[in-house]
Coordinates of C-alpha atoms in Angstrom, one line a residue:
X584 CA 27.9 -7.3 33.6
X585 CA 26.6 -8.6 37.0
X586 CA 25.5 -5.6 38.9
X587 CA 26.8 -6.9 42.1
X588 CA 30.1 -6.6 40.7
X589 CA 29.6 -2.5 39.5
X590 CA 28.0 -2.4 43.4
X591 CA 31.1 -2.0 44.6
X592 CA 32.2 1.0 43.0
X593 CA 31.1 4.8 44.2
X594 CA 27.8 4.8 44.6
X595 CA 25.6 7.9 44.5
X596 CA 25.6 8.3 48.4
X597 CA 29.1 7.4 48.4
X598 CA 30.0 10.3 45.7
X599 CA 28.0 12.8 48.0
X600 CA 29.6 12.1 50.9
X601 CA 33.1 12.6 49.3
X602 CA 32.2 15.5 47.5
X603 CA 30.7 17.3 50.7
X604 CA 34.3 16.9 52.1
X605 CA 35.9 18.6 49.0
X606 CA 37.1 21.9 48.1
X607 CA 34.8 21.7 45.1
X608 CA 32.1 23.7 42.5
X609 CA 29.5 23.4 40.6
X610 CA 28.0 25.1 37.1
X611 CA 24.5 23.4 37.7
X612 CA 22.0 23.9 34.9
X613 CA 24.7 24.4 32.2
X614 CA 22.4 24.7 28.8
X615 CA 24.6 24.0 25.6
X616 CA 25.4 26.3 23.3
X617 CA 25.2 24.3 20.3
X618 CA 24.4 20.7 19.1
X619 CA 26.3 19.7 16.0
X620 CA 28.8 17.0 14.5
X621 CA 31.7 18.7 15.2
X622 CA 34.9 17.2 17.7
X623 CA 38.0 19.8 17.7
X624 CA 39.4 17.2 19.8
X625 CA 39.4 14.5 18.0
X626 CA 38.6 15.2 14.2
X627 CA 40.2 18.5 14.2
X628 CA 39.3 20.5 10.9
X629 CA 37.0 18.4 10.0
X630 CA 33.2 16.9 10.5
X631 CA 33.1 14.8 13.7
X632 CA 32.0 11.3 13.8
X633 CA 28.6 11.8 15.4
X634 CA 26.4 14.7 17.3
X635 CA 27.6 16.3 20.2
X636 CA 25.5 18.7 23.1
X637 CA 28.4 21.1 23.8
X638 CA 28.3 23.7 26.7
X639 CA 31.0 26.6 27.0
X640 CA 32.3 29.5 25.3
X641 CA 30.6 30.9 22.3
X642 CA 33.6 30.4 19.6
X643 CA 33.5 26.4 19.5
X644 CA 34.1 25.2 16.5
X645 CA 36.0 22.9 14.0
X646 CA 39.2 23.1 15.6
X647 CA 40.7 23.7 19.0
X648 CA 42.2 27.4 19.0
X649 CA 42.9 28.1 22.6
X650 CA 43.5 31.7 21.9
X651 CA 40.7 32.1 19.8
X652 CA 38.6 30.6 22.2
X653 CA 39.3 32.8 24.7
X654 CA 38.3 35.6 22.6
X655 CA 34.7 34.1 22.2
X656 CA 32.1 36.8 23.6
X657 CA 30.4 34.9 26.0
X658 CA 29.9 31.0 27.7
X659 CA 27.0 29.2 28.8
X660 CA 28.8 28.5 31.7
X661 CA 27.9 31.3 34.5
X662 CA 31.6 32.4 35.4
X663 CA 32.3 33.8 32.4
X664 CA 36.2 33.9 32.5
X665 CA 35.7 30.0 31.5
X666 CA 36.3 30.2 27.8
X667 CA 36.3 25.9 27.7
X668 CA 33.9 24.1 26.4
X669 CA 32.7 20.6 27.8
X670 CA 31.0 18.0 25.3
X671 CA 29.3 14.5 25.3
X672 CA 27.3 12.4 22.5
X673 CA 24.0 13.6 21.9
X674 CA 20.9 11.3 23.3
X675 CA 18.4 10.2 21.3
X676 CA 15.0 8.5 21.6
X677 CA 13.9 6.3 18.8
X678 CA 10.1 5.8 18.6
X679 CA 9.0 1.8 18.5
X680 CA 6.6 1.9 15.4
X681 CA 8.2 4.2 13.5
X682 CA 12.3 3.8 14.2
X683 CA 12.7 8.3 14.4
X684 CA 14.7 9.6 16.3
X685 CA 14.1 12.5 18.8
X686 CA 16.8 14.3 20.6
X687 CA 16.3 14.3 23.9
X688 CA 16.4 17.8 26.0
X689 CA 20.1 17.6 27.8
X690 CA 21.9 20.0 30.1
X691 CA 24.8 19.8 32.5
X692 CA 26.5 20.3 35.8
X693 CA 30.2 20.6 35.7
X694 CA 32.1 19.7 39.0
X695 CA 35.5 21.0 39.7
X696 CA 36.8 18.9 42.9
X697 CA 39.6 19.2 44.3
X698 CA 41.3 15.5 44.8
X699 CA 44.3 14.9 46.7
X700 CA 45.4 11.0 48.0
X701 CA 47.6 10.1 50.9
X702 CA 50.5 11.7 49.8
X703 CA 48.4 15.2 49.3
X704 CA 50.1 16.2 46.2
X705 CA 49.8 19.9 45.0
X706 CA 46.5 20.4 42.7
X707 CA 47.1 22.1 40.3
X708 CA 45.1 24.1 37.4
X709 CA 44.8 22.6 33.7
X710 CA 47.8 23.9 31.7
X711 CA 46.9 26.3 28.7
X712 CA 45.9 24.1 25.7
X713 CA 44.8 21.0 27.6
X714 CA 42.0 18.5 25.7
X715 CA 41.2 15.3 26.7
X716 CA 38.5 12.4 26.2
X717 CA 37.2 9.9 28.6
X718 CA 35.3 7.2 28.0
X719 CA 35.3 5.3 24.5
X720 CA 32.7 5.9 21.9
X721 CA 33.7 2.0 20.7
X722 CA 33.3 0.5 24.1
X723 CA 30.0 -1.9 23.9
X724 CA 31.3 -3.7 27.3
X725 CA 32.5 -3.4 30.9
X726 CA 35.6 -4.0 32.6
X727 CA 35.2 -3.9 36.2
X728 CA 39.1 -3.4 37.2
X729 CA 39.1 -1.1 34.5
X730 CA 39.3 2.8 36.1
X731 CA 38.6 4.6 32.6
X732 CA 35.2 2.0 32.6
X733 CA 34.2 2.9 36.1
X734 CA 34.7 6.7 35.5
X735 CA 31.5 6.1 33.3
X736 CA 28.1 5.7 34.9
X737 CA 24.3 6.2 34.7
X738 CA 21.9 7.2 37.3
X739 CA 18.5 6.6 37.4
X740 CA 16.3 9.7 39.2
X741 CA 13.5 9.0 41.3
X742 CA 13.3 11.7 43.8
X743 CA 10.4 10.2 45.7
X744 CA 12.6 7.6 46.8
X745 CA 10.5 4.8 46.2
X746 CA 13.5 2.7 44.7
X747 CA 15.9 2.9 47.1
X748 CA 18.2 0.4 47.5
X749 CA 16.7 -1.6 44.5
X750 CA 19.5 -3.2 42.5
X751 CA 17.8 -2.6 39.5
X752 CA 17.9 1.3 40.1
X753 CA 21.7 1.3 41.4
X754 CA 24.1 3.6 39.5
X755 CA 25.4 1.3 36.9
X756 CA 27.8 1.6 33.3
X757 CA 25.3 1.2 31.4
X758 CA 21.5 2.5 30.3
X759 CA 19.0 1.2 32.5
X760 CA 15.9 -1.6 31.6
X761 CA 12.8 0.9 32.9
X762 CA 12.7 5.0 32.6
X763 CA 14.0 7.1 35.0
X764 CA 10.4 9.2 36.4
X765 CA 12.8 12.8 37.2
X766 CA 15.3 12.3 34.0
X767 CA 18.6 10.4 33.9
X768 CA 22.0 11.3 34.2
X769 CA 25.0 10.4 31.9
X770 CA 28.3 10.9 33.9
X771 CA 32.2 10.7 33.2
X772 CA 34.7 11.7 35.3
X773 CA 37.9 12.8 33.4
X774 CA 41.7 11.7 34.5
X775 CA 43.3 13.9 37.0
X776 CA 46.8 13.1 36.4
X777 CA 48.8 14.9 33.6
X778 CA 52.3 13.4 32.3
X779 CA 53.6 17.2 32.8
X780 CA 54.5 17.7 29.1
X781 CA 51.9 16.6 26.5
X782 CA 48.6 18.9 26.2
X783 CA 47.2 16.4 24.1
X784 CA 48.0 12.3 22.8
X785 CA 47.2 10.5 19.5
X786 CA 44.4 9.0 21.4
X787 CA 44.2 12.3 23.9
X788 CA 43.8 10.0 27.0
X789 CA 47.6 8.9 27.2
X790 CA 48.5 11.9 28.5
X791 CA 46.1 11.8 31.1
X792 CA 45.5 8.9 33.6
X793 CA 43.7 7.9 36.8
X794 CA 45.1 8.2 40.0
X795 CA 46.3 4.9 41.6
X796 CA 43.8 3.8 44.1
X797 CA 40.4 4.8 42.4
X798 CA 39.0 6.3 38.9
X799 CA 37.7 9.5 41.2
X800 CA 40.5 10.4 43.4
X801 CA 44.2 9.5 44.9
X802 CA 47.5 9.4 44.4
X803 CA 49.2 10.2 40.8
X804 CA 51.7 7.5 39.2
X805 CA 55.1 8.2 38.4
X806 CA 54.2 8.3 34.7
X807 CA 52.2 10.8 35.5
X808 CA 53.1 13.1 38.5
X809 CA 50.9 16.4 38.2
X810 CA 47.6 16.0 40.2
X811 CA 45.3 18.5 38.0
X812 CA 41.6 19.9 39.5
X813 CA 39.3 16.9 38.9
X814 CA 36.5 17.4 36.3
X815 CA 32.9 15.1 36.3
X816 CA 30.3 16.0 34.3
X817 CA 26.7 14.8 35.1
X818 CA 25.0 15.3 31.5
X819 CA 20.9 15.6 32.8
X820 CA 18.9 13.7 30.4
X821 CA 15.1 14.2 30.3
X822 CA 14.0 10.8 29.5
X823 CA 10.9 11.0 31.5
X824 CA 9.4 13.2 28.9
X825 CA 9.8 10.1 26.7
X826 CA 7.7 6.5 26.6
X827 CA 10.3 3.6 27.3
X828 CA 9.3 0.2 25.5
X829 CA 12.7 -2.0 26.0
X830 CA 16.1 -1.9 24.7
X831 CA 16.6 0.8 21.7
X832 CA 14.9 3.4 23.2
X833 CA 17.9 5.3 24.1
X834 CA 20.3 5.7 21.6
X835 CA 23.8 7.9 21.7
X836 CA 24.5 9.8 18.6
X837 CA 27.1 7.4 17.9
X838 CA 24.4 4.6 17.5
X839 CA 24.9 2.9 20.7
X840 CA 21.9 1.9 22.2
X841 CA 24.0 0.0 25.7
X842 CA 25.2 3.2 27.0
X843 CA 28.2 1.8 27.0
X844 CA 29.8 3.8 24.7
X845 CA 29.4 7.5 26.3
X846 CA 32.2 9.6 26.5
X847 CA 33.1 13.2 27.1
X848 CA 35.8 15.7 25.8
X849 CA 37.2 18.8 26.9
X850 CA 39.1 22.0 25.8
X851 CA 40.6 24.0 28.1
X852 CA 40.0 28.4 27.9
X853 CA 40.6 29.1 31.8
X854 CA 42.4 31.9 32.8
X855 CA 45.2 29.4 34.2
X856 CA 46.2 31.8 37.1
X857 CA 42.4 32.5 38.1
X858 CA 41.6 28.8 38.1
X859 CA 45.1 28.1 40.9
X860 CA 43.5 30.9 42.9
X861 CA 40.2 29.7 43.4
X862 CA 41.5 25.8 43.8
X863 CA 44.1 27.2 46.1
X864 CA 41.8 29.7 48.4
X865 CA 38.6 28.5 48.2
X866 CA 36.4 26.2 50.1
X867 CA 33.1 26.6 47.6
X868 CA 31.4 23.8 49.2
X869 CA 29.6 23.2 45.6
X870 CA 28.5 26.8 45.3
X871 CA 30.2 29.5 43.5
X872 CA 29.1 32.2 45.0
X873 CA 31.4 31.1 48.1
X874 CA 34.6 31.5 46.1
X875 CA 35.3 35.1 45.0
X876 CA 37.5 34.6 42.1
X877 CA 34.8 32.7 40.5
X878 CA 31.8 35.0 41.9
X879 CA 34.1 38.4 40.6
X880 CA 32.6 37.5 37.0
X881 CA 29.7 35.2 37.9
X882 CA 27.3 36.6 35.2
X883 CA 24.1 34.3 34.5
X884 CA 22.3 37.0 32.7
X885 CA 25.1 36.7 29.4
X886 CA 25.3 32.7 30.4
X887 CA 21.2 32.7 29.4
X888 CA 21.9 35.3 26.5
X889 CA 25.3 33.7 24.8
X890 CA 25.0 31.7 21.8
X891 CA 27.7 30.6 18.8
X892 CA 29.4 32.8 16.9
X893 CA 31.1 30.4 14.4
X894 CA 29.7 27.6 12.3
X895 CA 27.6 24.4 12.2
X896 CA 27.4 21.4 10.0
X897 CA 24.2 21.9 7.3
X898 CA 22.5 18.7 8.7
X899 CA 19.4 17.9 10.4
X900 CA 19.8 16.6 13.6
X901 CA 16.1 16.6 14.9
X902 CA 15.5 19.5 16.6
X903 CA 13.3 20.6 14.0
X904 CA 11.5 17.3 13.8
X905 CA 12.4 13.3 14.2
X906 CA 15.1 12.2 11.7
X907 CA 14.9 8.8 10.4
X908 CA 18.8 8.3 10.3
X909 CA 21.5 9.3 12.9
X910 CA 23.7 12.2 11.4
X911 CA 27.3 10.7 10.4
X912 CA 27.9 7.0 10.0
X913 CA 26.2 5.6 13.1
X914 CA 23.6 2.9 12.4
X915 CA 22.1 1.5 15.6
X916 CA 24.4 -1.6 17.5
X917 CA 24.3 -3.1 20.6
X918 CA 27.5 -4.6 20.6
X919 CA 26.1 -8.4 19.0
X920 CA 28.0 -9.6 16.1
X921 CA 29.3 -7.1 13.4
X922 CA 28.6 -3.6 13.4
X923 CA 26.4 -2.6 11.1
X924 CA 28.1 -0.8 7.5
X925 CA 27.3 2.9 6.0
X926 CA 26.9 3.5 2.7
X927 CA 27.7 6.6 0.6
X928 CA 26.7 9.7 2.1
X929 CA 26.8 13.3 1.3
X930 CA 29.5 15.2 3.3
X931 CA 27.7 18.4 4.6
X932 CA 29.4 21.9 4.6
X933 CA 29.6 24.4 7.1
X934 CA 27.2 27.0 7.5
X935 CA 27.2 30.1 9.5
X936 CA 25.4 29.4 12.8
X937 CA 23.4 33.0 12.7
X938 CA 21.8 33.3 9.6
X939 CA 23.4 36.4 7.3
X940 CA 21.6 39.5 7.3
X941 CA 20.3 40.4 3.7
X942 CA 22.4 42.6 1.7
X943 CA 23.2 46.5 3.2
X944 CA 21.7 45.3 6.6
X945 CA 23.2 45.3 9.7
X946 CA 22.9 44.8 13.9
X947 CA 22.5 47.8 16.2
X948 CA 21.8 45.7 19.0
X949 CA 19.7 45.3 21.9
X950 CA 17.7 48.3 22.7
X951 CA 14.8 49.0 24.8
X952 CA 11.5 49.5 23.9
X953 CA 9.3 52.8 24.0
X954 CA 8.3 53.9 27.3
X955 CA 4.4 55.0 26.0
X956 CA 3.7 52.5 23.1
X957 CA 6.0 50.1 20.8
X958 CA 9.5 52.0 19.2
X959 CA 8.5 50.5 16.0
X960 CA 5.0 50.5 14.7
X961 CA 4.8 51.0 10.7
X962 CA 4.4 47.5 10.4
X963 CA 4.5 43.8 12.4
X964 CA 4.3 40.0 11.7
X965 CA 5.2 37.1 13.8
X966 CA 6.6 33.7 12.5
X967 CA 7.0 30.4 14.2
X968 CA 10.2 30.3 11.9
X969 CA 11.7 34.0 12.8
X970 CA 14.9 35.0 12.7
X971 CA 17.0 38.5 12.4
X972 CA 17.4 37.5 8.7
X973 CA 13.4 37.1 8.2
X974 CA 12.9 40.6 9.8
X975 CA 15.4 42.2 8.1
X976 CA 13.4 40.7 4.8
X977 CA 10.5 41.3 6.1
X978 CA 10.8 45.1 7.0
X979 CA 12.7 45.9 3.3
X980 CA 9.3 44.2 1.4
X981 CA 7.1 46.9 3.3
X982 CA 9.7 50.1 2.6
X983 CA 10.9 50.5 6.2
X984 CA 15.2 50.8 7.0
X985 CA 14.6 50.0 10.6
X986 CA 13.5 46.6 12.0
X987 CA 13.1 45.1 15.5
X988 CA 12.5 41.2 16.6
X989 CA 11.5 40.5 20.1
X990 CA 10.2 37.8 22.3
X991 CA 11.3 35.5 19.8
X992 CA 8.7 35.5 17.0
X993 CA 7.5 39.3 16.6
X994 CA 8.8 41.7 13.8
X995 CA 8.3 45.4 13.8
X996 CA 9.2 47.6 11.0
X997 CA 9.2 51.7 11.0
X998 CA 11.2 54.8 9.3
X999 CA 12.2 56.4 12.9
X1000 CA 12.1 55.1 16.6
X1001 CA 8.4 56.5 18.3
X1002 CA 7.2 56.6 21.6
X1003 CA 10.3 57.6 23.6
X1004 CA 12.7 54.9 22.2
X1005 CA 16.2 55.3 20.8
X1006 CA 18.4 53.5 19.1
X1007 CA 20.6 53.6 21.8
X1008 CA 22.1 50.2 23.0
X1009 CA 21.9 48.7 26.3
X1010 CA 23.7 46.1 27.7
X1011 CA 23.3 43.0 25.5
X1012 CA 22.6 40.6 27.8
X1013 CA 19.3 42.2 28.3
X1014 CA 18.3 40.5 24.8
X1015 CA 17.9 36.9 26.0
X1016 CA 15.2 35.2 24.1
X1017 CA 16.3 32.9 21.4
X1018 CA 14.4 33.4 17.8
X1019 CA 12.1 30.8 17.2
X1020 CA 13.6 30.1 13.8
X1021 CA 17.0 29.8 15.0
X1022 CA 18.2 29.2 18.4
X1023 CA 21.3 29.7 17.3
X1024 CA 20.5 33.7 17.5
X1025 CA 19.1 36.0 19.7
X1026 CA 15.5 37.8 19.0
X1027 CA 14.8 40.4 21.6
X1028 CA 13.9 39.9 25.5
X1029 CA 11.2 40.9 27.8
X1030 CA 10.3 45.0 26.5
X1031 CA 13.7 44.9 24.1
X1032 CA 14.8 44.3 21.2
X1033 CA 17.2 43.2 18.6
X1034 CA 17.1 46.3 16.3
X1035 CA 18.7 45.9 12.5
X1036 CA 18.6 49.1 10.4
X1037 CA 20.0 49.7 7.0
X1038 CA 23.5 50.8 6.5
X1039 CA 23.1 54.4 6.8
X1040 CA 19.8 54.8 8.4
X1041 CA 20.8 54.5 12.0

C-alpha cells in the first residue's frame, strides 16, 4: 500500500484538530483487567480464537451477560458506572535468535466523541446490549476506499519531533519498518451508525456501519439511521522497551505480523440514561472532570484497585515468561501464500482467576495496619510468587487462624490483631497492590492489608 495513498486520510494533526472541536472524553491510561483467550462477542461460551488485553468492568468473561456485567464490582475504567468492557488482540514481540514471544506492556485511552454531519442528526447513547467489532482479524491488506480499513491505523511516537513530516513516520494501516522511541499506538475507530433494531449481527459489524462521508464522522445512511456516541480506542503499545530487527518483531496474538489484521470489540454496561445526559449536556473538552455525570462517580482509587472476578483460560500467555507458541491456533503469517496449518492441540479449561482459598479459609478484607508496630507479628515470609492462597497456606503450617498479605509479596501470620489494629474493614479500594504471584488478585496496599482468617476466628 503506497503511503501517499493512506496520506490522504486523517492524519494525527488532522484528528486533533477535529477532536478539539468535539463534545468529547477521554479514559486516558486505561490498564486492563485481564489478558486471556476469551471473545464473548464473537466465540460466545467458548475459548476465543487468540489473546485479548481487555479493559472494563470486573465480570468479563465467556459470554456477554449485560445484566451480569453490570453487577461486576468494579472497572478499570475511572467512571465507574461504565460496566463495558473494550478489547483488542494482544501484541507480542518475538525475539530474532530464539523465535519467543514476549507480550508487550499495553494500556488504553477510550474516546467518546460526539459526531454529528451536515444534517446534525440526534446522538444518541449505545442501546442496552450493544457489541460490535471493527476491524478484521483476517485482513492481511489495505483497501483505501474502504471506511472499515481506514478506521484502522498505527502511529508511530516520537515526542521530540525529530520526524515530523517524514513519510516513513506518517500514521499508516499498518506496523511500521523502525521502532517507535515513546511506544506505538494501535487504533480503531468503531461504526457510529446503528440499523435501530439489531444489538448484535452474525458478523456483529452489519448492524453497525460508517457514516457516509468519512470512517470518523458524518452523516448516517438510510440503512442505518441512528447516529450513536462515536467510540476510538488508541491501544498504547510500549515497543520502545523492545529491540526491533525487521519485519516479525511485532506480532498480534492472532499471528499477524502486518498489523493489518488489528481489531477491536466492545460490550456495552452503561447506564444508557447516564450516558444521553453527559452526550447531551456536556462539553468535556477531553477531560472528565468537566462533565458532571461522569465526574459524580469518577473513582480512580477502585479503577487502580479492581481486578476479575470470573474466570481465565489455564494457558500461558507470557507474562510469566516468553512462550515459544502463540496461545490458540495462530502460527505466524504475513499474508504470502497459504496460511500456515495447526495441529492437534489441547483445549484448556477454565480456571478461577483468584486463586481459591484453602479449605475453612476465608477474606475479611482490607484493613489497616497497627498504628505502633505490624497487626500481625507471630510469623512472616515473602514470596516472589505470593498470593492470598500462599498466605493462607502459609499461616495454617505455622498454627496461626489469622493471616495478612501486603505490598504484594509479604505474609504475616498471628492468633490476635496487636499493636492497635482491628479487624475492622476499610474501604477496599485502599488495598491496591496486585500480589506478585497473581495479578489477578489483590495483596495489600501501602500500611494495609488483605487479612484472611479462619472460619470462626474473626
Amino acid at each position: 500500500m503506497a503511503l501517499n495513498v493512506f496520506s490522504k486520510l486523517l492524519s494525527v494533526a488532522a484528528l486533533a484538530a477535529v477532536v478539539a472541536a468535539d463534545n468529547y472524553w477521554i479514559f486516558g491510561g486505561s490498564r486492563p483487567i485481564v489478558t486471556t483467550r476469551l471473545d464473548p462477542v464473537v466465540s460466545p461460551n467458548s475459548l476465543g480464537s487468540h489473546v485479548h488485553s481487555v479493559v472494563g468492568a470486573s465480570r468479563f468473561k465467556d459470554v456477554y451477560d449485560p445484566d451480569d456485567l453490570m453487577q461486576s464490582n468494579c472497572t478499570t475504567i475511572p467512571v465507574q458506572t461504565d460496566k463495558s468492557n473494550y478489547w483488542a488482540p494482544q501484541l507480542y514481540h518475538q525475539d530474532q535468535t530464539t523465535g519467543q514471544l514476549t507480550p508487550i506492556p499495553t494500556s488504553f485511552n477510550i474516546y467518546y466523541l460526539k459526531r454529528n454531519g451536515p444534517k446534525n442528526q440526534p446522538v444518541k447513547a449505545f442501546p442496552a446490549g450493544l457489541r460490535m467489532v471493527a476491524g478484521d482479524t483476517n485482513r492481511r491488506s489495505f483497501n483505501a476506499s474502504s471506511h472499515a480499513d481506514q478506521a484502522i491505523t498505527f502511529v508511530c511516537q516520537d515526542f521530540t519531533g525529530a520526524h515530523n513530516n517524514d513519510p516513513d513516520w506518517a500514521e499508516r494501516p499498518n506496523f511500521f519498518d523502525h521502532n517507535c522511541p515513546d511506544g506505538m499506538r494501535a487504533q480503531v475507530f468503531f461504526a457510529s451508525c446503528w440499523d435501530g433494531v439489531n444489538l448484535d449481527a452474525p458478523d456483529h459489524k452489519s448492524h453497525m456501519a460508517y457514516p457516509i462521508q468519512n470512517f470518523n464522522g458524518g452523516d448516517c445512511p438510510d440503512s442505518h439511521p441512528v447516529q450513536l456516541i462515536s467510540l476510538f480506542y488508541e491501544m498504547i503499545v510500549t515497543v520502545d522497551r523492545f529491540d526491533f530487527w525487521g519485519s516479525g518483531t511485532w506480532v498480534l496474538a492472532n499471528g499477524d505480523t502486518t498489523g493489518f489484521g488489528h481489531h477491536g470489540d466492545f460490550q456495552n454496561g452503561w447506564d444508557i440514561d447516564l450516558l444521553q445526559d453527559a452526550i447531551d449536556n456536556c462539553d468535556a473538552n477531553g477531560n472528565v472532570m468537566n462533565c458532571p455525570p461522569l465526574a459524580a462517580t469518577f473513582n480512580q482509587a477502585s479503577s487502580d484497585a479492581c481486578v476479575l472476578e470470573t474466570q481465565i483460560v489455564d494457558e500461558a500467555t507470557g507474562f510469566s515468561g516468553p512462550i515459544t507458541t502463540l496461545p490458540g491456533c495462530n502460527p505466524l503469517w504475513n499474508g504470502t501464500g497459504l496460511r500456515p496449518s495447526c495441529g492437534a492441540e489441547p483445549t484448556p479449561s477454565l480456571v478461577p482467576a483468584q486463586t481459591p482459598l484453602p479449605l475453612g479459609w476465608e477474606e475479611i478484607g482490607c484493613i489497616a495496619e497497627g498504628t505502633n508496630g505490624r497487626a500481625l507479628t507471630g510469623a512472616s515470609t515473602t514470596s516472589p510468587t505470593m498470593t492470598r492462597a500462599a498466605c493462607a497456606s502459609f499461616c495454617a503450617s505455622k498454627g496461626f487462624p489469622l493471616a495478612g498479605v501486603e505490598f504484594s509479596d509479604e505474609c504475616y501470620c498471628d492468633s490476635v490483631m496487636r499493636n492497635g489494629a482491628s479487624n475492622t474493614t476499610v474501604t477496599w479500594n485502599e488495598c491496591t497492590n496486585q500480589c506478585a504471584g497473581n495479578s489477578n488478585e489483590i495483596c495489600g496496599g501501602p500500611m494495609r492489608l488483605t487479612l484472611l482468617t479462619t472460619s470462626g476466628s474473626s
